[in-house]
CSV table of C-alpha atoms and ligand atoms in Angstrom, one decimal:
chain,number,residue,atom,x,y,z
S,1,MET,CA,-36.4,-40.2,31.8
S,2,GLY,CA,-38.3,-37.0,29.7
S,3,LEU,CA,-36.8,-33.5,28.8
S,4,GLU,CA,-38.1,-31.0,30.1
S,5,LEU,CA,-37.7,-28.5,29.1
S,6,ASP,CA,-39.3,-25.1,30.2
S,7,PHE,CA,-38.4,-21.6,29.2
S,8,SER,CA,-40.8,-19.7,30.8
S,9,VAL,CA,-38.9,-18.3,34.3
S,10,VAL,CA,-35.6,-17.6,32.1
S,11,LEU,CA,-37.4,-15.7,28.9
S,12,ASP,CA,-39.7,-13.6,32.1
S,13,ARG,CA,-35.9,-11.8,32.9
S,14,TRP,CA,-35.7,-10.8,29.4
S,15,GLN,CA,-34.7,-7.6,31.0
S,16,SER,CA,-31.6,-8.7,32.3
S,17,LEU,CA,-30.2,-10.4,29.1
S,18,LEU,CA,-30.9,-7.8,26.9
S,19,ASP,CA,-29.0,-5.6,29.5
S,20,GLY,CA,-26.6,-8.4,29.3
S,21,ALA,CA,-26.1,-8.4,25.7
S,22,ALA,CA,-25.6,-4.5,25.2
S,23,LEU,CA,-23.2,-4.9,27.6
S,24,THR,CA,-21.1,-7.8,26.1
S,25,LEU,CA,-21.4,-5.6,22.7
S,26,GLU,CA,-20.4,-2.2,24.5
S,27,LEU,CA,-17.5,-4.1,25.8
S,28,ALA,CA,-17.1,-5.6,22.3
S,29,PHE,CA,-17.5,-2.0,20.8
S,30,ILE,CA,-14.9,-0.4,22.4
S,31,ALA,CA,-12.3,-3.3,22.6
S,32,VAL,CA,-12.3,-3.5,18.7
S,33,ILE,CA,-12.0,0.6,18.2
S,34,CYS,CA,-8.8,1.0,20.7
S,35,GLY,CA,-7.5,-2.6,19.6
S,36,ALA,CA,-7.7,-1.5,16.1
S,37,LEU,CA,-5.6,1.6,16.9
S,38,ILE,CA,-3.3,-0.7,18.7
S,39,GLY,CA,-3.5,-3.3,16.1
S,40,ALA,CA,-2.4,-0.7,13.3
S,41,LEU,CA,0.4,1.1,15.4
S,42,GLY,CA,1.6,-2.0,16.9
S,43,ALA,CA,2.6,-3.5,13.4
S,44,ILE,CA,3.9,0.0,12.4
S,45,GLY,CA,6.4,-0.6,15.0
S,46,ARG,CA,6.8,-4.5,14.5
S,47,ARG,CA,7.7,-3.2,10.4
S,48,GLY,CA,9.5,0.1,11.6
S,49,GLY,CA,13.2,0.7,12.2
S,50,ASN,CA,13.6,1.1,15.3
S,51,VAL,CA,14.5,-1.9,16.9
S,52,LEU,CA,13.5,-1.8,20.9
S,53,ILE,CA,10.3,-0.9,19.0
S,54,ALA,CA,9.7,-3.5,17.0
S,55,ARG,CA,11.2,-6.4,19.9
S,56,LEU,CA,8.4,-4.1,22.2
S,57,CYS,CA,5.8,-4.9,20.0
S,58,GLY,CA,6.9,-8.4,19.2
S,59,ALA,CA,6.9,-9.3,22.9
S,60,TYR,CA,3.7,-7.6,23.4
S,61,VAL,CA,2.4,-10.1,20.4
S,62,GLU,CA,3.8,-13.7,21.9
S,63,GLY,CA,2.8,-12.5,25.7
S,64,ILE,CA,-1.1,-12.1,24.7
S,65,ARG,CA,-0.7,-15.1,22.6
S,66,ASN,CA,0.7,-17.6,24.7
S,67,THR,CA,-1.6,-17.2,27.1
S,68,PRO,CA,-5.2,-17.6,28.6
S,69,LEU,CA,-7.4,-14.5,28.2
S,70,LEU,CA,-9.0,-15.4,31.6
S,71,VAL,CA,-5.3,-15.0,33.1
S,72,GLN,CA,-5.3,-11.6,31.2
S,73,ILE,CA,-8.1,-10.6,33.2
S,74,PHE,CA,-7.0,-11.2,36.4
S,75,LEU,CA,-3.1,-9.5,35.7
S,76,VAL,CA,-5.4,-6.6,34.8
S,77,TYR,CA,-7.4,-6.7,37.4
S,78,PHE,CA,-5.3,-7.9,40.1
S,79,GLY,CA,-2.7,-5.7,39.0
S,80,LEU,CA,-4.6,-2.7,39.1
S,81,SER,CA,-6.2,-3.4,42.6
S,82,SER,CA,-2.1,-3.6,44.0
S,83,LEU,CA,-1.4,-0.5,42.9
S,84,GLY,CA,-3.6,0.5,44.6
S,85,LEU,CA,-6.3,1.2,41.8
S,86,LYS,CA,-10.3,0.8,42.1
S,87,PHE,CA,-11.8,0.7,38.8
S,88,SER,CA,-14.9,-0.5,38.0
S,89,ALA,CA,-15.6,-4.6,37.0
S,90,PHE,CA,-16.7,-3.1,33.1
S,91,THR,CA,-13.1,-0.6,32.8
S,92,VAL,CA,-11.1,-3.7,33.9
S,93,ALA,CA,-13.0,-6.1,30.9
S,94,ALA,CA,-12.9,-3.2,28.4
S,95,VAL,CA,-8.7,-2.7,29.3
S,96,ALA,CA,-7.8,-6.8,29.2
S,97,LEU,CA,-10.2,-7.1,25.9
S,98,THR,CA,-8.6,-4.3,24.4
S,99,ILE,CA,-5.0,-5.6,25.0
S,100,ASN,CA,-5.6,-9.2,23.8
S,101,VAL,CA,-7.4,-7.9,20.4
S,102,GLY,CA,-4.8,-5.2,19.9
S,103,ALA,CA,-1.9,-8.0,20.0
S,104,TYR,CA,-4.4,-10.1,17.4
S,105,THR,CA,-5.0,-7.3,15.6
S,106,THR,CA,-1.0,-6.6,15.9
S,107,GLU,CA,-0.4,-9.9,14.0
S,108,ILE,CA,-2.9,-9.4,11.5
S,109,MET,CA,-2.2,-5.7,10.7
S,110,ARG,CA,1.2,-6.5,9.7
S,111,ALA,CA,0.4,-9.4,7.4
S,112,GLY,CA,-1.4,-6.7,5.3
S,113,PHE,CA,0.9,-4.0,5.2
S,114,ASP,CA,3.5,-7.7,4.4
S,115,SER,CA,0.8,-8.3,1.2
S,116,ILE,CA,1.5,-4.3,-0.1
S,117,HIS,CA,4.5,-4.7,-2.5
S,118,LYS,CA,7.7,-2.4,-2.5
S,119,GLY,CA,6.8,-1.2,-6.4
S,120,GLN,CA,3.8,0.1,-5.3
S,121,ILE,CA,5.0,2.2,-2.5
S,122,GLU,CA,8.2,4.0,-5.2
S,123,ALA,CA,4.9,4.3,-7.7
S,124,ALA,CA,3.8,7.0,-4.5
S,125,GLU,CA,7.5,8.1,-3.9
S,126,GLY,CA,7.7,8.9,-7.7
S,127,LEU,CA,5.0,10.7,-7.8
S,128,GLY,CA,6.1,13.0,-4.8
S,129,LEU,CA,4.4,11.9,-2.5
S,130,SER,CA,5.3,12.2,1.7
S,131,LYS,CA,6.0,9.2,3.6
S,132,ALA,CA,3.1,9.8,5.9
S,133,GLN,CA,1.2,10.4,2.4
S,134,VAL,CA,2.7,6.8,0.8
S,135,TYR,CA,1.2,5.4,4.3
S,136,TRP,CA,-1.9,6.6,4.5
S,137,HIS,CA,-3.3,6.2,1.1
S,138,VAL,CA,-0.9,3.3,-0.8
S,139,VAL,CA,-0.3,1.0,2.7
S,140,LEU,CA,-2.7,1.7,4.7
S,141,TRP,CA,-6.4,1.0,3.3
S,142,PRO,CA,-5.5,-1.0,0.6
S,143,ALA,CA,-3.7,-3.3,3.5
S,144,ILE,CA,-6.8,-3.0,5.7
S,145,GLU,CA,-9.1,-4.2,2.7
S,146,ARG,CA,-7.1,-7.3,2.5
S,147,VAL,CA,-7.1,-8.2,5.8
S,148,TYR,CA,-10.4,-7.0,6.8
S,149,PRO,CA,-12.2,-10.5,6.3
S,150,ALA,CA,-9.7,-11.7,9.2
S,151,LEU,CA,-10.3,-9.0,11.1
S,152,THR,CA,-14.0,-9.3,11.1
S,153,SER,CA,-13.3,-12.8,12.2
S,154,GLN,CA,-11.0,-11.7,14.8
S,155,PHE,CA,-13.7,-9.2,16.3
S,156,VAL,CA,-16.4,-11.0,16.3
S,157,LEU,CA,-13.9,-13.8,18.3
S,158,LEU,CA,-13.2,-11.2,20.7
S,159,MET,CA,-17.0,-10.6,21.6
S,160,LEU,CA,-17.5,-13.9,22.0
S,161,ALA,CA,-14.6,-14.4,24.2
S,162,SER,CA,-15.6,-11.5,26.6
S,163,SER,CA,-17.5,-14.3,28.1
S,164,VAL,CA,-15.1,-14.7,30.3
S,165,THR,CA,-15.2,-11.3,32.0
S,166,SER,CA,-17.8,-13.2,33.9
S,167,GLN,CA,-15.5,-13.9,35.9
S,168,ILE,CA,-14.6,-10.5,37.4
S,169,SER,CA,-17.9,-9.6,37.4
S,170,ALA,CA,-18.6,-7.8,34.7
S,171,GLU,CA,-22.4,-7.5,33.9
S,172,GLU,CA,-22.5,-8.9,30.6
S,173,LEU,CA,-24.7,-11.4,29.0
S,174,THR,CA,-22.9,-14.7,30.7
S,175,ALA,CA,-22.8,-13.2,33.8
S,176,VAL,CA,-26.5,-12.8,33.7
S,177,ALA,CA,-26.6,-16.3,32.2
S,178,ASN,CA,-25.0,-17.7,35.5
S,179,TYR,CA,-27.2,-15.5,37.9
S,180,ILE,CA,-30.4,-16.3,36.3
S,181,GLN,CA,-29.7,-19.9,35.9
S,182,SER,CA,-28.9,-20.1,39.7
S,183,GLU,CA,-32.0,-18.4,40.6
S,184,THR,CA,-34.4,-20.0,38.7
S,185,TYR,CA,-32.2,-23.8,38.8
S,186,ARG,CA,-33.1,-23.7,34.8
S,187,SER,CA,-29.7,-24.0,33.6
S,188,PHE,CA,-30.1,-25.9,30.7
S,189,GLU,CA,-32.7,-23.8,29.5
S,190,THR,CA,-30.7,-20.3,30.2
S,191,TYR,CA,-27.8,-21.5,28.4
S,192,ILE,CA,-29.8,-22.0,25.5
S,193,VAL,CA,-31.8,-18.8,25.5
S,194,VAL,CA,-27.9,-17.0,26.5
S,195,ALA,CA,-26.5,-19.0,23.0
S,196,LEU,CA,-29.0,-17.9,21.0
S,197,ILE,CA,-28.6,-14.7,21.6
S,198,TYR,CA,-24.6,-14.7,21.0
S,199,VAL,CA,-25.7,-16.2,17.5
S,200,VAL,CA,-27.8,-13.2,17.1
S,201,LEU,CA,-24.6,-10.8,18.4
S,202,SER,CA,-22.3,-12.4,16.3
S,203,PHE,CA,-24.8,-11.9,13.2
S,204,ILE,CA,-25.2,-8.5,14.0
S,205,MET,CA,-21.5,-8.0,14.5
S,206,ARG,CA,-20.9,-9.5,11.1
S,207,LEU,CA,-23.7,-7.6,9.7
S,208,GLY,CA,-22.3,-4.4,11.0
S,209,PHE,CA,-18.9,-5.0,9.2
S,210,TRP,CA,-20.4,-5.9,6.3
S,211,LEU,CA,-21.7,-2.7,6.6
S,212,LEU,CA,-18.8,-0.9,7.5
S,213,GLY,CA,-17.1,-2.4,4.7
S,214,LEU,CA,-19.2,-1.4,1.7
S,215,ALA,CA,-18.6,2.3,2.9
S,216,LEU,CA,-14.9,1.9,3.2
S,217,PHE,CA,-13.7,-0.3,0.4
S,218,PRO,CA,-15.8,0.6,-3.0
S,219,ARG,CA,-14.0,-1.3,-5.1
S,220,ARG,CA,-14.6,-4.1,-3.3
S,221,ARG,CA,-18.9,-3.0,-3.4
S,222,ARG,CA,-18.1,-2.2,-7.8
S,223,LEU,CA,-16.2,-5.1,-8.6
S,224,GLY,CA,-17.0,-8.1,-5.7
S,225,THR,CA,-13.4,-9.4,-6.0
S,226,PRO,CA,-11.1,-9.7,-3.3
S,227,LEU,CA,-8.1,-6.7,-3.4
A,1,MET,CA,-1.0,17.0,-27.0
A,2,ASN,CA,-0.5,19.4,-24.6
A,3,ALA,CA,-0.4,18.8,-21.5
A,4,HIS,CA,3.1,19.4,-21.5
A,5,THR,CA,4.3,22.5,-22.7
A,6,PRO,CA,8.2,22.1,-22.9
A,7,PRO,CA,9.9,25.2,-21.3
A,8,PRO,CA,11.2,28.4,-23.0
A,9,VAL,CA,14.6,27.2,-24.3
A,10,SER,CA,16.1,30.3,-23.3
A,11,ALA,CA,17.5,28.9,-20.2
A,12,GLY,CA,21.0,28.0,-22.0
A,13,THR,CA,21.7,24.8,-22.9
A,14,ALA,CA,21.7,23.5,-19.5
A,15,PRO,CA,21.7,19.8,-19.8
A,16,VAL,CA,17.9,18.3,-17.7
A,17,VAL,CA,19.6,15.3,-16.1
A,18,ALA,CA,23.3,15.1,-16.2
A,19,LEU,CA,25.2,12.1,-14.7
A,20,ARG,CA,29.2,12.8,-13.9
A,21,ASN,CA,31.1,9.8,-12.7
A,22,VAL,CA,29.1,8.0,-10.9
A,23,HIS,CA,29.8,4.6,-8.5
A,24,LYS,CA,27.5,2.9,-6.7
A,25,SER,CA,27.8,-0.3,-5.5
A,26,PHE,CA,25.6,-2.9,-3.8
A,27,GLY,CA,27.7,-4.2,-1.1
A,28,PRO,CA,30.4,-6.0,-3.1
A,29,LEU,CA,29.1,-6.1,-6.2
A,30,LYS,CA,30.3,-2.7,-8.7
A,31,VAL,CA,26.4,-1.7,-10.2
A,32,LEU,CA,27.8,1.4,-11.6
A,33,ASP,CA,31.6,2.3,-12.3
A,34,GLY,CA,32.1,5.5,-13.3
A,35,VAL,CA,28.7,6.4,-15.6
A,36,SER,CA,28.7,10.2,-17.3
A,37,PHE,CA,25.9,10.9,-20.1
A,38,GLU,CA,24.0,14.0,-20.2
A,39,VAL,CA,20.3,14.6,-21.4
A,40,ALA,CA,19.2,17.6,-23.4
A,41,ARG,CA,16.1,19.4,-23.2
A,42,GLY,CA,13.6,17.9,-25.5
A,43,GLU,CA,15.4,14.8,-26.4
A,44,VAL,CA,15.4,11.5,-26.1
A,45,THR,CA,18.1,9.1,-24.4
A,46,VAL,CA,18.0,5.4,-24.5
A,47,LEU,CA,19.9,3.0,-21.8
A,48,ILE,CA,20.5,-0.5,-23.8
A,49,GLY,CA,22.6,-3.3,-22.6
A,50,ARG,CA,22.3,-6.3,-21.3
A,51,SER,CA,20.3,-7.7,-18.5
A,52,GLY,CA,22.6,-6.8,-14.9
A,53,SER,CA,24.2,-4.2,-17.1
A,54,GLY,CA,23.4,-1.5,-14.4
A,55,LYS,CA,20.7,0.0,-16.5
A,56,SER,CA,18.2,0.1,-13.9
A,57,THR,CA,20.0,1.5,-11.0
A,58,ALA,CA,21.3,4.4,-13.4
A,59,LEU,CA,17.5,5.3,-13.7
A,60,ARG,CA,16.9,4.8,-10.2
A,61,CYS,CA,20.0,6.6,-9.2
A,62,ILE,CA,18.4,9.6,-11.5
A,63,ASP,CA,15.1,9.9,-9.4
A,64,ARG,CA,17.1,8.9,-6.1
A,65,PHE,CA,15.6,5.8,-5.2
A,66,GLU,CA,18.9,4.5,-4.8
A,67,THR,CA,21.9,7.3,-3.2
A,68,ILE,CA,25.0,6.7,-5.2
A,69,ASP,CA,28.4,6.4,-3.7
A,70,SER,CA,30.4,9.4,-5.3
A,71,GLY,CA,30.3,11.1,-8.9
A,72,GLU,CA,27.6,14.0,-9.1
A,73,ILE,CA,24.2,14.1,-10.6
A,74,GLU,CA,22.3,16.5,-11.6
A,75,VAL,CA,18.6,17.1,-12.6
A,76,CYS,CA,17.1,20.1,-13.1
A,77,GLY,CA,19.2,22.0,-11.5
A,78,LEU,CA,19.2,19.7,-8.4
A,79,ARG,CA,22.4,18.3,-6.8
A,80,VAL,CA,20.9,14.5,-6.1
A,81,ASP,CA,23.6,13.7,-4.6
A,82,ASN,CA,23.5,16.6,-1.9
A,83,PRO,CA,22.1,14.2,1.5
A,84,GLN,CA,19.8,17.5,1.9
A,85,LEU,CA,18.3,17.1,-1.7
A,86,ASP,CA,13.9,18.5,-1.5
A,87,LEU,CA,13.2,15.3,-2.3
A,88,ARG,CA,9.8,16.4,-3.7
A,89,ALA,CA,11.1,19.0,-5.4
A,90,LEU,CA,13.0,16.6,-7.5
A,91,ARG,CA,10.0,13.9,-7.7
A,92,LEU,CA,7.9,17.2,-8.7
A,93,ASP,CA,10.6,17.6,-12.0
A,94,VAL,CA,11.0,13.9,-12.6
A,95,GLY,CA,8.2,11.7,-13.7
A,96,ILE,CA,8.8,7.7,-14.2
A,97,VAL,CA,7.4,4.4,-14.5
A,98,PHE,CA,8.2,1.2,-13.5
A,99,GLN,CA,8.0,-2.6,-15.7
A,100,SER,CA,5.1,-3.3,-13.4
A,101,TYR,CA,2.9,-0.5,-14.0
A,102,ASN,CA,2.6,-0.3,-10.0
A,103,LEU,CA,-1.4,1.3,-9.9
A,104,PHE,CA,-2.5,1.4,-6.8
A,105,PRO,CA,-5.5,-1.2,-7.4
A,106,HIS,CA,-8.3,-0.1,-4.6
A,107,LEU,CA,-8.2,3.4,-6.6
A,108,THR,CA,-10.2,3.8,-9.9
A,109,ILE,CA,-7.9,4.8,-12.9
A,110,GLU,CA,-9.4,8.9,-12.2
A,111,GLU,CA,-7.9,8.3,-8.3
A,112,ASN,CA,-4.8,6.9,-9.1
A,113,ILE,CA,-4.2,9.8,-11.6
A,114,THR,CA,-6.0,12.6,-9.0
A,115,LEU,CA,-4.6,11.5,-5.9
A,116,ALA,CA,-0.7,13.2,-6.5
A,117,PRO,CA,-1.9,16.5,-7.8
A,118,HIS,CA,-4.2,16.8,-5.0
A,119,SER,CA,-2.2,15.6,-2.0
A,120,VAL,CA,1.3,17.1,-3.5
A,121,LYS,CA,0.9,19.7,-5.2
A,122,LYS,CA,-2.9,21.0,-3.8
A,123,VAL,CA,-4.8,21.2,-6.8
A,124,PRO,CA,-8.7,21.2,-5.9
A,125,LYS,CA,-10.1,18.3,-6.6
A,126,ARG,CA,-12.3,19.1,-9.4
A,127,GLU,CA,-9.2,20.5,-11.7
A,128,ALA,CA,-7.5,17.8,-10.9
A,129,LYS,CA,-10.5,15.4,-12.0
A,130,THR,CA,-10.5,18.0,-14.9
A,131,LEU,CA,-7.0,16.8,-15.4
A,132,ALA,CA,-7.1,13.0,-15.1
A,133,ALA,CA,-9.7,12.8,-18.4
A,134,ARG,CA,-7.0,15.3,-20.3
A,135,VAL,CA,-3.9,13.0,-19.8
A,136,LEU,CA,-6.0,9.8,-20.3
A,137,GLU,CA,-7.3,11.0,-23.2
A,138,GLN,CA,-3.7,12.0,-24.1
A,139,VAL,CA,-2.7,8.1,-23.5
A,140,GLY,CA,-6.3,6.9,-25.3
A,141,LEU,CA,-8.1,5.6,-22.3
A,142,GLY,CA,-10.5,8.3,-22.4
A,143,ASP,CA,-13.7,6.2,-21.2
A,144,LYS,CA,-11.2,4.5,-18.4
A,145,LEU,CA,-12.0,7.0,-15.6
A,146,HIS,CA,-13.8,4.9,-13.4
A,147,ALA,CA,-12.5,1.6,-14.2
A,148,TYR,CA,-10.1,-0.1,-11.4
A,149,PRO,CA,-7.0,-1.5,-12.6
A,150,GLU,CA,-7.5,-5.3,-12.7
A,151,GLN,CA,-10.3,-4.4,-15.0
A,152,LEU,CA,-7.7,-3.1,-17.9
A,153,SER,CA,-5.4,-5.3,-19.9
A,154,GLY,CA,-1.9,-4.5,-19.5
A,155,GLY,CA,-0.9,-2.4,-22.0
A,156,GLN,CA,-3.7,-0.1,-21.0
A,157,GLN,CA,-2.6,-0.4,-17.1
A,158,GLN,CA,0.9,0.8,-18.5
A,159,ARG,CA,-0.3,3.7,-20.4
A,160,ALA,CA,-2.9,4.9,-17.4
A,161,ALA,CA,0.4,4.4,-15.6
A,162,ILE,CA,2.0,6.8,-18.3
A,163,ALA,CA,-1.0,9.2,-17.5
A,164,ARG,CA,-0.7,9.3,-14.0
A,165,SER,CA,3.3,10.6,-14.3
A,166,LEU,CA,2.2,12.7,-16.6
A,167,ALA,CA,-0.5,14.3,-14.5
A,168,MET,CA,2.3,15.5,-12.8
A,169,GLN,CA,3.8,17.6,-15.5
A,170,PRO,CA,7.5,16.3,-15.3
A,171,LYS,CA,10.0,18.2,-16.8
A,172,VAL,CA,11.7,14.5,-17.4
A,173,MET,CA,10.1,11.0,-17.6
A,174,LEU,CA,12.4,8.4,-16.9
A,175,PHE,CA,11.2,4.9,-18.9
A,176,ASP,CA,12.5,1.5,-17.3
A,177,GLU,CA,11.5,-1.5,-19.8
A,178,VAL,CA,7.8,-0.1,-19.3
A,179,THR,CA,7.0,-2.6,-22.3
A,180,SER,CA,9.0,-5.7,-20.9
A,181,ALA,CA,5.6,-7.5,-18.7
A,182,LEU,CA,3.5,-7.0,-22.0
A,183,ASP,CA,2.5,-8.9,-25.2
A,184,PRO,CA,3.5,-7.9,-28.8
A,185,GLU,CA,0.5,-6.6,-29.6
A,186,LEU,CA,0.4,-4.7,-25.9
A,187,THR,CA,3.4,-3.5,-26.6
A,188,GLY,CA,2.9,-1.4,-29.7
A,189,GLU,CA,0.0,0.6,-28.3
A,190,VAL,CA,2.0,1.7,-25.2
A,191,LEU,CA,5.2,2.3,-27.7
A,192,LYS,CA,2.9,4.9,-29.4
A,193,VAL,CA,2.3,6.6,-26.3
A,194,ILE,CA,5.6,7.2,-25.5
A,195,GLU,CA,6.4,8.1,-29.2
A,196,ALA,CA,3.8,10.7,-29.2
A,197,LEU,CA,5.5,12.3,-25.8
A,198,ALA,CA,8.6,12.4,-27.6
A,199,ALA,CA,7.2,14.0,-30.4
A,200,ASP,CA,5.4,16.4,-28.1
A,201,GLY,CA,9.4,17.2,-26.7
A,202,MET,CA,9.3,15.7,-23.4
A,203,THR,CA,12.5,15.2,-22.4
A,204,MET,CA,13.3,11.0,-22.0
A,205,VAL,CA,15.2,8.9,-20.3
A,206,MET,CA,14.6,5.2,-21.5
A,207,VAL,CA,15.4,1.4,-20.7
A,208,THR,CA,14.0,-0.7,-23.7
A,209,HIS,CA,15.0,-3.8,-25.7
A,210,GLU,CA,12.8,-2.7,-28.6
A,211,MET,CA,16.6,-2.2,-30.8
A,212,GLY,CA,13.7,-1.1,-33.7
A,213,PHE,CA,12.0,1.2,-31.1
A,214,ALA,CA,15.2,2.9,-29.9
A,215,ARG,CA,16.5,3.4,-33.4
A,216,GLY,CA,13.6,5.1,-34.4
A,217,ILE,CA,12.9,7.7,-31.3
A,218,ALA,CA,16.9,7.7,-29.8
A,219,ASP,CA,18.8,11.4,-30.4
A,220,GLN,CA,21.3,9.3,-27.9
A,221,VAL,CA,21.8,6.0,-27.3
A,222,VAL,CA,23.8,5.0,-24.4
A,223,PHE,CA,25.4,1.7,-24.1
A,224,MET,CA,25.8,0.1,-20.8
A,225,HIS,CA,28.1,-3.0,-20.4
A,226,ARG,CA,29.5,-4.1,-16.6
A,227,GLY,CA,28.5,-0.6,-15.4
A,228,LYS,CA,30.2,1.6,-17.3
A,229,VAL,CA,29.1,3.5,-20.3
A,230,HIS,CA,30.8,1.4,-22.8
A,231,GLU,CA,29.8,3.2,-26.4
A,232,ALA,CA,27.4,6.7,-26.8
A,233,GLY,CA,26.2,8.7,-29.5
A,234,PRO,CA,23.3,8.7,-31.5
A,235,ALA,CA,21.0,6.1,-32.8
A,236,ASP,CA,22.9,5.4,-36.1
A,237,ILE,CA,25.7,3.5,-33.2
A,238,LEU,CA,23.6,1.1,-33.7
A,239,SER,CA,23.9,0.5,-37.3
A,240,SER,CA,27.6,1.4,-37.2
A,241,PRO,CA,29.0,-0.2,-33.6
A,242,ALA,CA,32.2,1.0,-32.7
A,243,THR,CA,33.0,-1.6,-30.5
A,244,PRO,CA,32.5,-5.2,-30.6
A,245,GLU,CA,30.1,-5.7,-27.7
A,246,LEU,CA,27.9,-3.2,-28.8
A,247,ALA,CA,27.7,-5.2,-32.1
A,248,GLN,CA,27.4,-8.7,-30.6
A,249,PHE,CA,24.6,-7.2,-28.8
A,250,VAL,CA,22.5,-5.4,-31.4
A,251,GLY,CA,23.4,-8.6,-33.5
A,252,THR,CA,22.0,-10.9,-30.7
A,253,GLY,CA,18.8,-8.3,-30.7
A,254,LEU,CA,18.2,-9.0,-27.0
M,301,LIG,N1,18.7,-3.1,-4.1
M,301,LIG,C1,19.9,-4.1,-4.8
M,301,LIG,N2,20.6,-5.1,-3.9
M,301,LIG,C2,21.2,-5.7,-4.4
M,301,LIG,N3,21.6,-5.7,-5.9
M,301,LIG,C3,21.0,-5.4,-6.8
M,301,LIG,C4,20.6,-4.2,-6.2
M,301,LIG,N4,19.1,-3.9,-7.3
M,301,LIG,C5,20.2,-4.3,-8.8
M,301,LIG,N5,21.6,-5.5,-8.1
M,301,LIG,C6,22.3,-5.3,-8.7
M,301,LIG,O1,23.1,-5.2,-9.6
M,301,LIG,C7,23.2,-5.4,-11.0
M,301,LIG,C8,22.8,-3.8,-12.0
M,301,LIG,O2,21.1,-4.4,-11.4
M,301,LIG,P1,20.3,-3.6,-12.5
M,301,LIG,O3,20.6,-2.2,-12.5
M,301,LIG,O4,18.5,-3.8,-12.4
M,301,LIG,O5,20.5,-3.7,-14.3
M,301,LIG,P2,19.8,-3.6,-15.7
M,301,LIG,O6,18.9,-2.7,-15.3
M,301,LIG,O7,20.6,-3.4,-16.5
M,301,LIG,O8,19.6,-4.8,-15.8
M,301,LIG,C9,22.3,-6.4,-10.8
M,301,LIG,O9,23.6,-7.6,-10.5
M,301,LIG,C10,21.6,-7.1,-9.4
M,301,LIG,O10,21.4,-8.6,-9.3
M,302,LIG,MG1,16.4,-3.6,-15.4
């Protein structure tokens, strides 16, 4: 009982695989951008003085962190359609992933904000900076720099987790794989190829975040030490 | 030494800082219990007293980091106890330096210094950089413009923090135990900077445990004890205290 692998029929469909990979990256890109924004606002809300907003942000984070992503996707999918709203599978996937990563980013950003000492804020206030200026220059950027590795991991994880959106037929990489293996009956080969493509996508993302980090954090670039 | 040019004395003899019967509690803890003192233009007031006697709180009230319960605080003609106080105006007039330097770690020394002049006073970037170079020269760190805080010693960081404050050209500087975190060798270099500022006519209120230094620099010594000004006067009171509490405090050399 020898193992016979034939990749040719899978690799023949490289065009579809490439399309799927592109869509996966696109989904991840949208979710990361929107999720990062939600995360920053969520963290501000969660730490802010308004109890109602803080509770709402807390409930959002706990709700997302304690339910499976697939269930969240179905909730968005069926929730929107029961409201009579018709969206493409891609849109639903993007929304669900954004909501998911936004919650995790809220938690990470909160840790980042918490790591800024009160003395830093007082020093900035003492120099006459307004509340908004203090937040921007002395809280937000150092906080992001500090949690940047955690954010990177979370965002790569999100890209990998986006494979479950194949369940609502978003045409991303895993959905393409499902389709190819059902057509070629070369399941093992298909998923080996797809796994390798995910590895490459992860690498691309990490490289991208590393380069972005170099651009955003000149101190890190010059000294190489954590903040 | 010319970043700070004292304004003409023509404005009469109004004190730069005045506390009048200031009360402040944290919950049940009475920290300031009717504190009054004045700081004249160009003079150095040194606050001394045991740990917990309310020195830091008094300084923080002057710069409105704490709000007082009753009494009056006036700084450069601004009523600090007024709830409608223009905080920005107050902080343009007052510079404050803390024990723990609090340089912004993600910014170079130059960026630390230019941040406030540029974003608060809208000084153009270029001018702000010239200003940064000048104040750094003033504290003896002319070669550290492009260093990051973590690359400096504690004494250098504290001098950079002083330079950062000076760049805003405040009318009065507050120092809260700025050498307490430093080794003796590093303390000296920071005290020298403060001495030079005093010689240059800067109005200052400082909390310090360096008694020898206080003796040399103070125009006025304010001894705080249990939230009150227990004894105040010229630096001589350190050599001939009138109250047993100050005598004991000076005796212990704390
Ligand atoms: N934010 C605060 N909340 C509660 N208590 C405080 C606060 N700040 C200072 N205190 C208390 O007030 C007292 C005086 O503190 P402080 O002004 O720092 O004294 P000093 O600077 O003379 O050592 C201390 O007992 C201190 O614990
Ligand atoms: Mg103190």
